[in-house]
């Protein structure tokens, strides 16, 4: 139905002289989850950073719901409706939990289906409500991840990017994060999910893009890949 | 005994002036990652502007306001037209702010000549406060009061308002703050103008104690730098504690070991940089 949530085509990114992403192209369909996979150092985070404007990149096309966001500043891209749950969580450690949420808080665009407020976030993550006056830097890893997710939701994005949300978390917390991801997908949010946890990603994603040393090595449905252990082995060398 | 009390109060008064200068310097450093080497020049220029305002008939209080506003406007122009173009180029920023400092210093000599200018004290604060055998200038007590009030106001701004939380978020992790939609195009001018205004107004306020002379800028800038390194970049509490520490060291050091003044002032900085690069209360290493 209508436009895609995100269209990237011909994305090239550099760190100084090193060319890290080569003509990366993919599309995130509205209301779907795109799993962005690849080994360590494949360029997943760079790709996420390029989308949100934190890494300068050359792109042929970078469109959010049909509107070009190429070359915009990170704050402008955020205001256009992209939320980010960054690798390593990167909550604001010297701010309290509630401050982490309120600095990001913003109403979504008119007519947007779900609108997240402080109360919604506390309802979804009761532990954050209990710790709302605590400094974010003193939270456990799992709590910080919940806070990072909540902070992104408080910007009421149309598309949300998760960069390895399960990294470094205990299995029980990973299960919780997975439940949150499913819930967000059901709410109609469009999602990019970067994961090293292939099983988790293939379970949640609709489509999958696999990066290999900066090139797109595979694009396709998650279901097909799920059934093809040999292909997974070949692309990702694990599982 | 009297010596310790009087020098202690002097240290507190000097530390207060330092805090007015260093708090803005620290916020600019912490948020924008700019070591604004013009900050001492802003302080001196503010004082000169204040003198001229008073010469033109303004009261001391109006002169403080005019000094603050003038330097805030200057800061706004420099931020918008020069520093913003140099985003992400720390070396260029350091060199540019150093160049601006020299330009301001030269302009001051040109306009106000090289002779030191005394700054008249507001009449209502002249005289000394006496208790037992001790006499201490009322004006210095007033300056101490101003600095503590300013510290409380800045604390309120930073800790109790959403704008303040955004500034602290930017100090913690600027890229993440931007990715959450917090606009640097709003925060940077606010913080830079605030810091500039404090430097300019602080210069006028310092006038009756330090007087104004060519070189006031280069006397003050290193002290602000030491305060911020000692206290921690971008930390208000750090700027406050650091200013008081340096104020005391300066005051007692000048009185007890006048020949070693610089060593005593900069040794703490060297030690802190070596042993605790984030400063006493900071998060970012220099
Ligand atoms: N700031 C940087 N400066 C220079 N090179 C970088 C920088 N960040 C990443 N790289 C390099 O770019 C390549 C891609 O890194 P990137 O972080 O995007 O990988 P990734 O797929 O996210 O890896 P991981 O799974 O470990 O998070 C790597 O070779 C990395 O060494
Ligand atoms: Mg990564």
PDB file of C-alpha atoms and ligand atoms in Angstrom, chain A residues 15 18 20 38-47 87 164 196, ligand 1:
ATOM      1  CA  UNK A  15      35.765   6.593   6.982  1.00  0.00           C
ATOM      2  CA  UNK A  18      38.507   3.535   3.614  1.00  0.00           C
ATOM      3  CA  UNK A  20      33.202   0.846   3.991  1.00  0.00           C
ATOM      4  CA  UNK A  38      26.220  -9.627   8.579  1.00  0.00           C
ATOM      5  CA  UNK A  39      29.364 -10.658  10.387  1.00  0.00           C
ATOM      6  CA  UNK A  40      31.334  -8.391  12.673  1.00  0.00           C
ATOM      7  CA  UNK A  41      32.623  -5.386  10.763  1.00  0.00           C
ATOM      8  CA  UNK A  42      30.372  -6.021   7.761  1.00  0.00           C
ATOM      9  CA  UNK A  43      29.166  -2.420   7.849  1.00  0.00           C
ATOM     10  CA  UNK A  44      25.782  -2.721   9.558  1.00  0.00           C
ATOM     11  CA  UNK A  45      26.320   0.087  12.052  1.00  0.00           C
ATOM     12  CA  UNK A  46      27.829   2.270   9.365  1.00  0.00           C
ATOM     13  CA  UNK A  47      24.698   1.717   7.310  1.00  0.00           C
ATOM     14  CA  UNK A  87      24.474  -0.187  19.246  1.00  0.00           C
ATOM     15  CA  UNK A 164      21.927  -5.127  17.897  1.00  0.00           C
ATOM     16  CA  UNK A 196      24.008 -10.968  15.384  1.00  0.00           C
TER      17      UNK A 196
HETATM   18  N1  LIG C   1      34.772   5.440  13.213  1.00  0.00           N
HETATM   19  C1  LIG C   1      35.390   4.587  12.361  1.00  0.00           C
HETATM   20  N2  LIG C   1      36.532   4.953  11.745  1.00  0.00           N
HETATM   21  C2  LIG C   1      37.145   4.128  10.893  1.00  0.00           C
HETATM   22  N3  LIG C   1      36.704   2.914  10.579  1.00  0.00           N
HETATM   23  C3  LIG C   1      35.567   2.482  11.148  1.00  0.00           C
HETATM   24  C4  LIG C   1      34.858   3.302  12.074  1.00  0.00           C
HETATM   25  N4  LIG C   1      33.773   2.615  12.497  1.00  0.00           N
HETATM   26  C5  LIG C   1      33.807   1.434  11.856  1.00  0.00           C
HETATM   27  N5  LIG C   1      34.890   1.340  11.043  1.00  0.00           N
HETATM   28  C6  LIG C   1      35.206   0.205  10.174  1.00  0.00           C
HETATM   29  O1  LIG C   1      34.172   0.075   9.234  1.00  0.00           O
HETATM   30  C7  LIG C   1      33.835  -1.283   9.041  1.00  0.00           C
HETATM   31  C8  LIG C   1      32.368  -1.487   9.314  1.00  0.00           C
HETATM   32  O2  LIG C   1      32.127  -1.244  10.683  1.00  0.00           O
HETATM   33  P1  LIG C   1      30.677  -1.322  11.314  1.00  0.00           P
HETATM   34  O3  LIG C   1      30.787  -0.822  12.705  1.00  0.00           O
HETATM   35  O4  LIG C   1      29.722  -0.658  10.420  1.00  0.00           O
HETATM   36  O5  LIG C   1      30.416  -2.878  11.320  1.00  0.00           O
HETATM   37  P2  LIG C   1      29.226  -3.699  11.973  1.00  0.00           P
HETATM   38  O6  LIG C   1      28.672  -4.547  10.914  1.00  0.00           O
HETATM   39  O7  LIG C   1      28.292  -2.804  12.670  1.00  0.00           O
HETATM   40  O8  LIG C   1      30.012  -4.603  13.024  1.00  0.00           O
HETATM   41  P3  LIG C   1      29.548  -5.142  14.456  1.00  0.00           P
HETATM   42  O9  LIG C   1      28.704  -6.341  14.233  1.00  0.00           O
HETATM   43  O10 LIG C   1      30.843  -5.500  15.105  1.00  0.00           O
HETATM   44  O11 LIG C   1      28.847  -4.052  15.154  1.00  0.00           O
HETATM   45  C9  LIG C   1      34.754  -2.073   9.938  1.00  0.00           C
HETATM   46  O12 LIG C   1      35.826  -2.534   9.148  1.00  0.00           O
HETATM   47  C10 LIG C   1      35.236  -1.078  10.942  1.00  0.00           C
HETATM   48  O13 LIG C   1      36.542  -1.409  11.352  1.00  0.00           O
END
